[in-house]
Each structure stands twice: as structure tokens, then as C-alpha cells.
PDB file of C-alpha atoms in Angstrom:
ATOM      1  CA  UNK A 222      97.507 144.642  21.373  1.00 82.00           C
ATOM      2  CA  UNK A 223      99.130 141.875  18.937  1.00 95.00           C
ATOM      3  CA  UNK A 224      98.020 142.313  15.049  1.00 97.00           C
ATOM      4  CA  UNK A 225      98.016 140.505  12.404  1.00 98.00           C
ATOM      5  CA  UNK A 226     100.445 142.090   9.580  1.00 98.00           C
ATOM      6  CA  UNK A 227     100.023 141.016   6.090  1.00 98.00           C
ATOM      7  CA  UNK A 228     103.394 142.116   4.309  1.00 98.00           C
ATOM      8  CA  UNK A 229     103.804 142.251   0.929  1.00 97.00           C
ATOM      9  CA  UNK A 230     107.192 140.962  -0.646  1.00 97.00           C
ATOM     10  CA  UNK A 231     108.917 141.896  -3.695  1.00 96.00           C
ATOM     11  CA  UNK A 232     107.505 139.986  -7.114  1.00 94.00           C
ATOM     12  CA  UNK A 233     110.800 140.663  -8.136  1.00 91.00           C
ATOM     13  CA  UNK A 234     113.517 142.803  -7.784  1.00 94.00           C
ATOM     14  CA  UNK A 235     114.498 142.066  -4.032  1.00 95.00           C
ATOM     15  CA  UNK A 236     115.486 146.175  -3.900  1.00 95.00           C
ATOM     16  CA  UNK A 237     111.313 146.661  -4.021  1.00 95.00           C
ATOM     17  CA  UNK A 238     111.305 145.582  -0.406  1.00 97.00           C
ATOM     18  CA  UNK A 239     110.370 148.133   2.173  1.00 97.00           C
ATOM     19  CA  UNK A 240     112.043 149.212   4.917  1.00 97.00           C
ATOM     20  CA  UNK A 241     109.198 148.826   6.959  1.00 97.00           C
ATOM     21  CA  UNK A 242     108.402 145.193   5.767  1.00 98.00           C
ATOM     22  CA  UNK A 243     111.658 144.623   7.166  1.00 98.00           C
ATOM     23  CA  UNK A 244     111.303 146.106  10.896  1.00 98.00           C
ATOM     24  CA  UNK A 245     108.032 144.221  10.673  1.00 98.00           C
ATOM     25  CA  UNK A 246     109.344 140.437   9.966  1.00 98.00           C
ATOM     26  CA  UNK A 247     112.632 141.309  12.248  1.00 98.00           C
ATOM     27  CA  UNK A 248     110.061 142.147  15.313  1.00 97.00           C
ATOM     28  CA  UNK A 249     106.970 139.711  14.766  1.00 98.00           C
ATOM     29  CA  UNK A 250     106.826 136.111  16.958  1.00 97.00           C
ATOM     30  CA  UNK A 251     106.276 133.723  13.522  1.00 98.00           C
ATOM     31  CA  UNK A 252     105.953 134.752  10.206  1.00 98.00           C
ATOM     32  CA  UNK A 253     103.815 132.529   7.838  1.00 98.00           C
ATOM     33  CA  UNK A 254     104.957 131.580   4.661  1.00 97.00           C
ATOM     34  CA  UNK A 255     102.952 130.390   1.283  1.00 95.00           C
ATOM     35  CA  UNK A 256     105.931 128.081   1.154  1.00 95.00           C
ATOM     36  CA  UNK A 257     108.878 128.513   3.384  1.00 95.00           C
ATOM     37  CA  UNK A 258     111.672 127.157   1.213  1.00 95.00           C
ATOM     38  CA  UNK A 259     110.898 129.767  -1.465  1.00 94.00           C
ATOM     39  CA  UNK A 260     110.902 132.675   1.595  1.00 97.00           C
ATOM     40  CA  UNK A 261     113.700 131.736   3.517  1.00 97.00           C
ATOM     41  CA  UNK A 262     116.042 133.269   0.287  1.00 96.00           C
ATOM     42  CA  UNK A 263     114.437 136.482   0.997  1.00 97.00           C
ATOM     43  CA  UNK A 264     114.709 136.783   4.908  1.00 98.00           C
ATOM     44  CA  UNK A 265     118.374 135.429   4.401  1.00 97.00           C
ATOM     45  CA  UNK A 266     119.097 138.275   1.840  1.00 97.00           C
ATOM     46  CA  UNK A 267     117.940 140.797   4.824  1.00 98.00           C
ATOM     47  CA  UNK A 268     119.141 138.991   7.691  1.00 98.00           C
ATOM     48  CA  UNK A 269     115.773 138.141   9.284  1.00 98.00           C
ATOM     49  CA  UNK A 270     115.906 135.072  11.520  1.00 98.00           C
ATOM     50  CA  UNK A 271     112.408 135.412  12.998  1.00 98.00           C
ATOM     51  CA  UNK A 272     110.892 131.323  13.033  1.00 98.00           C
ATOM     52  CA  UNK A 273     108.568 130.251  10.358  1.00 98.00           C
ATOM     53  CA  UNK A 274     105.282 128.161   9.318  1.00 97.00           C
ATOM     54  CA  UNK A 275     103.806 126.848   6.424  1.00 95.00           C
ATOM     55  CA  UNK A 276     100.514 128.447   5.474  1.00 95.00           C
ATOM     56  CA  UNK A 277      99.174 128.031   2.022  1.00 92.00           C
ATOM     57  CA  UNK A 278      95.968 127.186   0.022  1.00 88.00           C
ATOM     58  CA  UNK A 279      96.214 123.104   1.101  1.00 90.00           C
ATOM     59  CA  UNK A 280      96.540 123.619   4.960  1.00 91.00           C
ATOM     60  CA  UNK A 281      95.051 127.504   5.750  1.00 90.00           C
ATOM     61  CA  UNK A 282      91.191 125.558   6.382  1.00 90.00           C
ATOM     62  CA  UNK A 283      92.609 123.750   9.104  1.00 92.00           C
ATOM     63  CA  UNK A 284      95.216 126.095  10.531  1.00 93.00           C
ATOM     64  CA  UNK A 285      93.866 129.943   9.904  1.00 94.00           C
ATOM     65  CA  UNK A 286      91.846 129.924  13.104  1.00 95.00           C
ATOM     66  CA  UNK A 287      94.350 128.674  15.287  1.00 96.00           C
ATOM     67  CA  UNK A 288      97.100 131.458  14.341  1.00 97.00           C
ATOM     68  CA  UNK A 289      94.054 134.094  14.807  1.00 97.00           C
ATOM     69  CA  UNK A 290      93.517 132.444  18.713  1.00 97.00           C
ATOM     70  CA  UNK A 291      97.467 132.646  18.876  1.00 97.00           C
ATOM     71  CA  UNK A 292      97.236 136.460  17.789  1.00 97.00           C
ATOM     72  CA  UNK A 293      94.283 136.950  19.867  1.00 96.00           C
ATOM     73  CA  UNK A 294      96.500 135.501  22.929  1.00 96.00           C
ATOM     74  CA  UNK A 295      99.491 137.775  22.609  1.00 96.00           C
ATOM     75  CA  UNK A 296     101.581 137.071  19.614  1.00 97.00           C
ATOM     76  CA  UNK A 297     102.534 139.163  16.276  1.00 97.00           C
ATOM     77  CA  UNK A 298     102.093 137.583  13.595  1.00 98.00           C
ATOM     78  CA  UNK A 299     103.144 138.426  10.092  1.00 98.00           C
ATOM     79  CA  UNK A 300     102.213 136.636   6.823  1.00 98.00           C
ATOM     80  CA  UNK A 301     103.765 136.649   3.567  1.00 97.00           C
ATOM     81  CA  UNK A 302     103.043 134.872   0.112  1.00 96.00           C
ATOM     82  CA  UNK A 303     105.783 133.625  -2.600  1.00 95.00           C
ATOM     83  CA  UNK A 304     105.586 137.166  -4.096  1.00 94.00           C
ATOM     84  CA  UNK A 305     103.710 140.441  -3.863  1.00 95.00           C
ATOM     85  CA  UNK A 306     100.548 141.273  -1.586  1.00 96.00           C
ATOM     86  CA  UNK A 307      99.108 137.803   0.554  1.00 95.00           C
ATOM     87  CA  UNK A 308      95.251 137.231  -0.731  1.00 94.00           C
ATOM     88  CA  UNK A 309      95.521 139.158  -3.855  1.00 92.00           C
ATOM     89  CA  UNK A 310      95.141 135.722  -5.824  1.00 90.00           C
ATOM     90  CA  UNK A 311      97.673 133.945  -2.963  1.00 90.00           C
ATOM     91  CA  UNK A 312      96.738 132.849   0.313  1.00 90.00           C
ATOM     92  CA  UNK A 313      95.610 135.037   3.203  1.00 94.00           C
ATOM     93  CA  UNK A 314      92.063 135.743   3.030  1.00 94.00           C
ATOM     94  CA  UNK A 315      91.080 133.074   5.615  1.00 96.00           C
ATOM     95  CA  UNK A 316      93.826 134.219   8.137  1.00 97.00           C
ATOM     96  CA  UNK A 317      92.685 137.629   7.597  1.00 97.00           C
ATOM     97  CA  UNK A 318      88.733 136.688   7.926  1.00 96.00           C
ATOM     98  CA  UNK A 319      89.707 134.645  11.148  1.00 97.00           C
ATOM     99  CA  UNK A 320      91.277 137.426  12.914  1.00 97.00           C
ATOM    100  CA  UNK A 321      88.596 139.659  11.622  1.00 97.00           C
ATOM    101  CA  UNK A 322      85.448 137.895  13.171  1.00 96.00           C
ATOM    102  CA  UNK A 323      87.945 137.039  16.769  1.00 96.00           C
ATOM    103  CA  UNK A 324      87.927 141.024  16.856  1.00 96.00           C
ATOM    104  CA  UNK A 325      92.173 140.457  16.172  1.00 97.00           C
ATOM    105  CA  UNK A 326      93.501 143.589  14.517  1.00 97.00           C
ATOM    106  CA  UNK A 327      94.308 143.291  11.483  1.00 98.00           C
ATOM    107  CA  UNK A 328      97.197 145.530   9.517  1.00 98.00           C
ATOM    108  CA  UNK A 329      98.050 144.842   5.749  1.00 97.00           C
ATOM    109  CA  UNK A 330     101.472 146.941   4.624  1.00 97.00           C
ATOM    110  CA  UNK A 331     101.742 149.048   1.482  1.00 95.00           C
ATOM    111  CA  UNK A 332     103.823 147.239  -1.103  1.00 91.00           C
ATOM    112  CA  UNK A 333     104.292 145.374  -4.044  1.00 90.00           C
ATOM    113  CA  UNK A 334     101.596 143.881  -6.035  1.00 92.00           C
ATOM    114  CA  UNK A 335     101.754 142.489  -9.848  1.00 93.00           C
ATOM    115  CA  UNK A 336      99.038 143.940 -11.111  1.00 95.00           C
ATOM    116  CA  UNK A 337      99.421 148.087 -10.446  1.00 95.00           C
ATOM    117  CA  UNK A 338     102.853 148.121 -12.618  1.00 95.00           C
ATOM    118  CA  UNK A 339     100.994 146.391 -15.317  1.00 96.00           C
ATOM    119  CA  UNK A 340      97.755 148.553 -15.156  1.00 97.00           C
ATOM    120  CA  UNK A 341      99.534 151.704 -15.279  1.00 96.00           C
ATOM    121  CA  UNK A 342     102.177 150.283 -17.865  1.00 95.00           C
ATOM    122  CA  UNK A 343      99.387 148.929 -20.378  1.00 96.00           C
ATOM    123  CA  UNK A 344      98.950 153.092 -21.065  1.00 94.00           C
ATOM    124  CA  UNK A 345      95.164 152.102 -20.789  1.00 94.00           C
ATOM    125  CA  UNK A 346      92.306 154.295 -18.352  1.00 88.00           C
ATOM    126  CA  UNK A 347      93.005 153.155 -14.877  1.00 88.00           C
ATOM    127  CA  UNK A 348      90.069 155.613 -13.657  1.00 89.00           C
ATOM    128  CA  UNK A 349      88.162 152.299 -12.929  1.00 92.00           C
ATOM    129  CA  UNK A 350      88.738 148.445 -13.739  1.00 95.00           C
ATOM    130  CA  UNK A 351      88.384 144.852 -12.277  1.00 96.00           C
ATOM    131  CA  UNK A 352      90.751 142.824 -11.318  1.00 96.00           C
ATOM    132  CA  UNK A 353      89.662 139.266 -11.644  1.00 96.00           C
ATOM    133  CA  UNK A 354      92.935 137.155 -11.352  1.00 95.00           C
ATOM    134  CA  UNK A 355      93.452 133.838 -11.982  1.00 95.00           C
ATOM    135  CA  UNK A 356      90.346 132.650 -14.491  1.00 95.00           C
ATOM    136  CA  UNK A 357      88.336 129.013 -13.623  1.00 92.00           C
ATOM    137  CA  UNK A 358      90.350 126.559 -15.471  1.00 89.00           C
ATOM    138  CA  UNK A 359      87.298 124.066 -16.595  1.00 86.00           C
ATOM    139  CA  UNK A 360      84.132 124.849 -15.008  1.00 90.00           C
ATOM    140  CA  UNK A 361      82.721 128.350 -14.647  1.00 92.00           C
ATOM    141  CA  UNK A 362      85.607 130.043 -17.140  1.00 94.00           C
ATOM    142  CA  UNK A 363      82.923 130.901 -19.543  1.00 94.00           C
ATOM    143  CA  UNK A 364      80.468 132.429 -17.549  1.00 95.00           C
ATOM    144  CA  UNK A 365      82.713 134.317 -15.784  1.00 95.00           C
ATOM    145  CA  UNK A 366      84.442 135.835 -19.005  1.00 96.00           C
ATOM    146  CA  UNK A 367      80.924 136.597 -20.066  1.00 96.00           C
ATOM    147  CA  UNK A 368      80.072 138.692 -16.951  1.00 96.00           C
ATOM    148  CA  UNK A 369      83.312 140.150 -16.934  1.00 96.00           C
ATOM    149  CA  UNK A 370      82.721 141.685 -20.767  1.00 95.00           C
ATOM    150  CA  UNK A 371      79.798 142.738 -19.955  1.00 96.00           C
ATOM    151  CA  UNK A 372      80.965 145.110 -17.415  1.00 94.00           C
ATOM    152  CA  UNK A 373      82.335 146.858 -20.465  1.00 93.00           C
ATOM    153  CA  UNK A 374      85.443 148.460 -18.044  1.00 94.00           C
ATOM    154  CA  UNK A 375      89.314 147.936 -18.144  1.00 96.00           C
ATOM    155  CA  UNK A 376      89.863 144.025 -17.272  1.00 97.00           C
ATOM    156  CA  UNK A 377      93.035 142.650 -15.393  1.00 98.00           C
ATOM    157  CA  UNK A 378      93.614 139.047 -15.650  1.00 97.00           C
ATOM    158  CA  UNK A 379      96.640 136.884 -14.308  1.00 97.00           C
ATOM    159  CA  UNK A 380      97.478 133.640 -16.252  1.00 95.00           C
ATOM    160  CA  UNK A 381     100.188 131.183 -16.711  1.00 93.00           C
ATOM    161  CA  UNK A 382     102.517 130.731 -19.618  1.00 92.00           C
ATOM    162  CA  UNK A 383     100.537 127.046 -20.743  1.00 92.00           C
ATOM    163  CA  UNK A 384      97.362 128.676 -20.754  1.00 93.00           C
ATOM    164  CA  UNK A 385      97.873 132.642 -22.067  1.00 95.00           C
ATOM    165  CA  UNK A 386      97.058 130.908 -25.913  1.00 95.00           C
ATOM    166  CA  UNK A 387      93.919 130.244 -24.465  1.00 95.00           C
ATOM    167  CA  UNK A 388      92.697 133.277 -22.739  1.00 96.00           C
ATOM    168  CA  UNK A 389      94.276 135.360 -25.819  1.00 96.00           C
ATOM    169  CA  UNK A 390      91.806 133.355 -27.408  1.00 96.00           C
ATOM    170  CA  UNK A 391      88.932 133.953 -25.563  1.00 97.00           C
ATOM    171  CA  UNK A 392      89.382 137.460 -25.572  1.00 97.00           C
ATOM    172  CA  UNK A 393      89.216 138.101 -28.978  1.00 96.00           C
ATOM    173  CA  UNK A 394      85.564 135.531 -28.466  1.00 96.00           C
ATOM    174  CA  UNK A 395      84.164 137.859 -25.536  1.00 96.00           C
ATOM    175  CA  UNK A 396      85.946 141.339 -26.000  1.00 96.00           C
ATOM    176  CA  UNK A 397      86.480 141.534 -29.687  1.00 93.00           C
ATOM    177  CA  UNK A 398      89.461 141.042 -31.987  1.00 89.00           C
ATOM    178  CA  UNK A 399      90.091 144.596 -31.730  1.00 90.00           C
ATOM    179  CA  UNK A 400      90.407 145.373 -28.327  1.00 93.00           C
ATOM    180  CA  UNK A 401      93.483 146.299 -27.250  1.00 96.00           C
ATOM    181  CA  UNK A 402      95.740 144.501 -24.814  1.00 98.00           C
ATOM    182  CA  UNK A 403      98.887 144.907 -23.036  1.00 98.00           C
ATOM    183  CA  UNK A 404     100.355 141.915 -21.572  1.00 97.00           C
ATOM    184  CA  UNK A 405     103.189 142.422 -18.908  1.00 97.00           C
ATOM    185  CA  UNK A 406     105.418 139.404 -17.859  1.00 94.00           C
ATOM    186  CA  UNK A 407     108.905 138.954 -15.382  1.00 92.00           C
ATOM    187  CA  UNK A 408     108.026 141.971 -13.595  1.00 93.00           C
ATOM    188  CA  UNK A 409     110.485 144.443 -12.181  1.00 92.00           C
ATOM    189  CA  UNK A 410     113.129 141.080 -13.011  1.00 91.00           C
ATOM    190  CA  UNK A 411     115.907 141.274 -15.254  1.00 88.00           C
ATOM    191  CA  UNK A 412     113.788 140.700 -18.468  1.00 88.00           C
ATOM    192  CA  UNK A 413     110.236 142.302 -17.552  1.00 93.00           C
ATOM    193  CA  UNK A 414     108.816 143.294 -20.930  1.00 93.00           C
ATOM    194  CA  UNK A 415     105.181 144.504 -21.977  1.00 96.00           C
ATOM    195  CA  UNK A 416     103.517 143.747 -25.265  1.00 96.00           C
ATOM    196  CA  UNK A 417     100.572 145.311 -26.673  1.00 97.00           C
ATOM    197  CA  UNK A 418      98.516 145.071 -29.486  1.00 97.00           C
ATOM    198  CA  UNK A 419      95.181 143.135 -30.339  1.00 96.00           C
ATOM    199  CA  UNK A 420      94.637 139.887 -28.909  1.00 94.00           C
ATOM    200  CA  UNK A 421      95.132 138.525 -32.881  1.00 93.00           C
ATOM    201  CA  UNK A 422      98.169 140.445 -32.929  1.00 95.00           C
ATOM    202  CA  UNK A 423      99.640 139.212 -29.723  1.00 95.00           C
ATOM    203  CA  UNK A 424      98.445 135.626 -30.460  1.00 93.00           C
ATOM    204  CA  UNK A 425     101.081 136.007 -33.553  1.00 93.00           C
ATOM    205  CA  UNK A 426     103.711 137.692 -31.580  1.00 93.00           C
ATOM    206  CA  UNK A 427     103.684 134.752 -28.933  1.00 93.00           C
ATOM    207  CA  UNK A 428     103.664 132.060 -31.979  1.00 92.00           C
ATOM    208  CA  UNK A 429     106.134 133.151 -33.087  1.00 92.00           C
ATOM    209  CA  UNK A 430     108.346 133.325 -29.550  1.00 90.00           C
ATOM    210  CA  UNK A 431     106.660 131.144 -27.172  1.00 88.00           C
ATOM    211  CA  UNK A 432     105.767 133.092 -24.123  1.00 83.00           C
ATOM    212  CA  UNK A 433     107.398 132.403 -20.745  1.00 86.00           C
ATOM    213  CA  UNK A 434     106.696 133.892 -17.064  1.00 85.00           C
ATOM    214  CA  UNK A 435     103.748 134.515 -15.329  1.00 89.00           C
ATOM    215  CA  UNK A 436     101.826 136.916 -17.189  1.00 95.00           C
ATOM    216  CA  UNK A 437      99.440 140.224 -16.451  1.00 97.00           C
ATOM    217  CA  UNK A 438      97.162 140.793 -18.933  1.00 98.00           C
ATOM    218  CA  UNK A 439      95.198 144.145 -19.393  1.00 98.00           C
ATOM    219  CA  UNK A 440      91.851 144.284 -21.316  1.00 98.00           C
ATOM    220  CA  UNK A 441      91.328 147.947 -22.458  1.00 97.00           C
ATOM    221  CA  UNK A 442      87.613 149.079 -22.064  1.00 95.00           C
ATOM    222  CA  UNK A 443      85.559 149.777 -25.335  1.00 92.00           C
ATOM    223  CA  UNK A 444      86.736 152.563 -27.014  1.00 81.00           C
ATOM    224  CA  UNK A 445      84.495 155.888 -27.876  1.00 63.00           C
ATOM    225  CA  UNK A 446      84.768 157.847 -30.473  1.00 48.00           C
ATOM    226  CA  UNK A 447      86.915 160.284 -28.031  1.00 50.00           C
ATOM    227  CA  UNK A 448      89.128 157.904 -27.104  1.00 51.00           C
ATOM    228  CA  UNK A 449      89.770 156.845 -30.617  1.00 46.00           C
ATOM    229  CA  UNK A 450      90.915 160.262 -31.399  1.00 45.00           C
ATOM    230  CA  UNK A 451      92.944 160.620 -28.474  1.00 45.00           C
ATOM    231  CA  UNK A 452      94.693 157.112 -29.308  1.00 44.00           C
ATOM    232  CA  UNK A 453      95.689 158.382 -32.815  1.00 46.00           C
ATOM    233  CA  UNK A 454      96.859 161.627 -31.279  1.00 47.00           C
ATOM    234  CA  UNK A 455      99.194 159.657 -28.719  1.00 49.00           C
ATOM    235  CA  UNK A 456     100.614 157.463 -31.968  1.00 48.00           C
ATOM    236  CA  UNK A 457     101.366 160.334 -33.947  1.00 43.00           C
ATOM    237  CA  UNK A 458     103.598 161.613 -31.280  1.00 41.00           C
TER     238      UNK A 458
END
């Protein structure tokens, strides 16, 4: 029976792709793209000359339940986004929902994904958190920050380099100007770095070097008394 694959691709260093991401582009019929000028660098780089399509945010309404008939009628399909995991704040979730209500199986890859080397990098609990991506940019950003602190749990966030002054901002306004954050940007590229610090102290840090890069940023959850201690342990070492 033909599937849908969802593939992740590398957010950076093209040595993160998987051998198995590989076999799977080689063999499918059409492979989707977010935007195929940006993807046909990375099939070239492994030699993958399977056809492809455009499918991103402006056309996947129209097109998403086509491709799931397609699938339905014989043909693999795999999708892929610019960089890391399709639908985690990319395109894909309509493809994906398609071929889910047509009964089309549906088979999303292990791979790379911005977010996990950030979480795990920040040095923050990772026993539980929410990811919420890509914040409103007008309408809705406030209420949604304000549900989102409420929660009162570790807090990812993705945000651009013309708006990360902003959020910084609005962190220390809904989380507190001392929780700490960890901000990871370029990742697994030649200049990946991670900052951390309070929001106030990162606001400094990026006045003083405007940032660049697409950014991670990692809320810690409220700290207890234990988890004070524990801190001060870990910077004594």
C-alpha cells in the first residue's frame, strides 16, 4: 500500500541527514517541497533525482487533497520542508490530515527538528514543556503569552532575528525578569551558539551585538526552592 512519508531534513549540517531519509526520497514517485529551489541543493548533495512539487503554506488548501487521492491511487509520496521535521511550525499538517481522513497511511521519519537540541542544550527540566512556535505577530500575541505563563512549565518559542527584542521583552512582562532563558541560534551550522541568562540580561547581550539567525528560545519553568539549590550547586561546579 503507498504511504505518505514525511521526512525530516537537516536544519543544518547536511551530515544530520539519515540514511534512511535518503533510501526514502531515492524510492518515492514525487517528493514535495516547502520550496523547491531551496531543496534541490540538498537532493543534489545526495544524488537524488526523484521529480518534485511545490507545496507550501500559500498553495497546500488547494493542493493537499489531491496528492492524498494520488497516494490513495498508488503513488509514494514523500514531503519535506526548508529544514527540519514538515508541520512542526512548516507546512504539512493538511497533507498529513488529508491522507489521514482518505484512510492513506501515513509514516513520519525520525530526524532533525530545531527545537530538541535547544531544549536539551538550555540545561533546563525537559521532564515536561510546550512547544508553542512561532508567536501571533499582531492579534492574539498577548493572550496567547498569557495562557502560555500560566501553564507555569518549560516554554519553547521560535522567533525571528527582527522580532527576538520583542518577545525578550515580553517575557520579562509575562514570565518575570528573572526567569531564566537560553536562546539557541544557527543550529548544528558553523556558528550555532546558545546564550543564557535573564531575559534583561540577554536583552543587553543582544544590544550590544545585534542578533542574527533564526532563533530557539527556552523559557525555564518557575523555580522552587529545590531547584534553586540545585542551580547554585551546578554553578559552583
Amino acid at each position: 500500500m503507498a504511504k505518505l512519508y514525511v521526512v525530516p531534513t537537516p536544519v543544518g549540517n547536511l551530515d544530520d541527514m539519515t540514511f534512511r531519509a535518503i533510501k526514502v526520497l531515492e524510492q518515492a514517485s514525487l517528493i514535495l517541497c516547502e520550496d523547491t529551489r531551496t531543496s534541490a541543493g540538498l537532493l543534489k548533495h545526495f544524488n537524488i533525482t526523484t521529480r518534485t512539487a511545490s507545496h507550501h503554506k500559500f498553495n497546500e488548501h488547494q493542493t493537499c487533497e489531491m496528492y492524498a487521492q494520488r497516494i490513495q491511487g498508488g503513488e509514494d509520496i514523500a514531503l519535506i520542508s526548508d529544514a527540519g521535521t514538515p508541520a512542526i511550525s512548516d507546512p504539512g499538517f493538511m497533507l498529513v490530515r488529508a491522507c489521514v481522513q482518505l484512510g492513506v497511511d501515513v509514516e513520519c521519519l525520525p530526524g532533525a527538528t530545531a527545537f530538541v537540541p535547544a531544549l536539551v542544550d538550555s540545561g533546563f527540566g525537559c521532564e515536561s514543556f510546550v512547544f508553542a512556535g512561532f508567536l501571533p505577530q499582531k492579534k492574539g500575541r498577548q493572550k496567547k503569552l498569557g495562557e502560555i505563563s500560566a501553564l507555569g512549565i518549560t516554554t519553547i518559542f521560535y522567533e525571528s532575528p527582527y522580532r527576538i527584542m520583542k518577545l525578550l521583552a515580553e517575557i520579562k512582562q509575562y514570565f518575570g525578569p528573572e526567569r531564566r532563558v537560553s536562546i539557541s541560534r544557527e543550529i548544528s551550522k558553523l556558528h550555532e551558539q546558545t546564550l543564557r541568562g535573564t531575559a534583561q540580561e540577554l536583552e543587553e547581550a543582544f544590544k550590544a551585538k545585534p542578533p542574527k539567525g533564526e532563533f530557539v528560545v527556552i523559557v525555564d519553568k518557575p523555580q522552587s526552592k529545590k531547584d534553586e539549590t540545585l542551580y547554585e550547586e551546578d554553578d559552583s561546579e
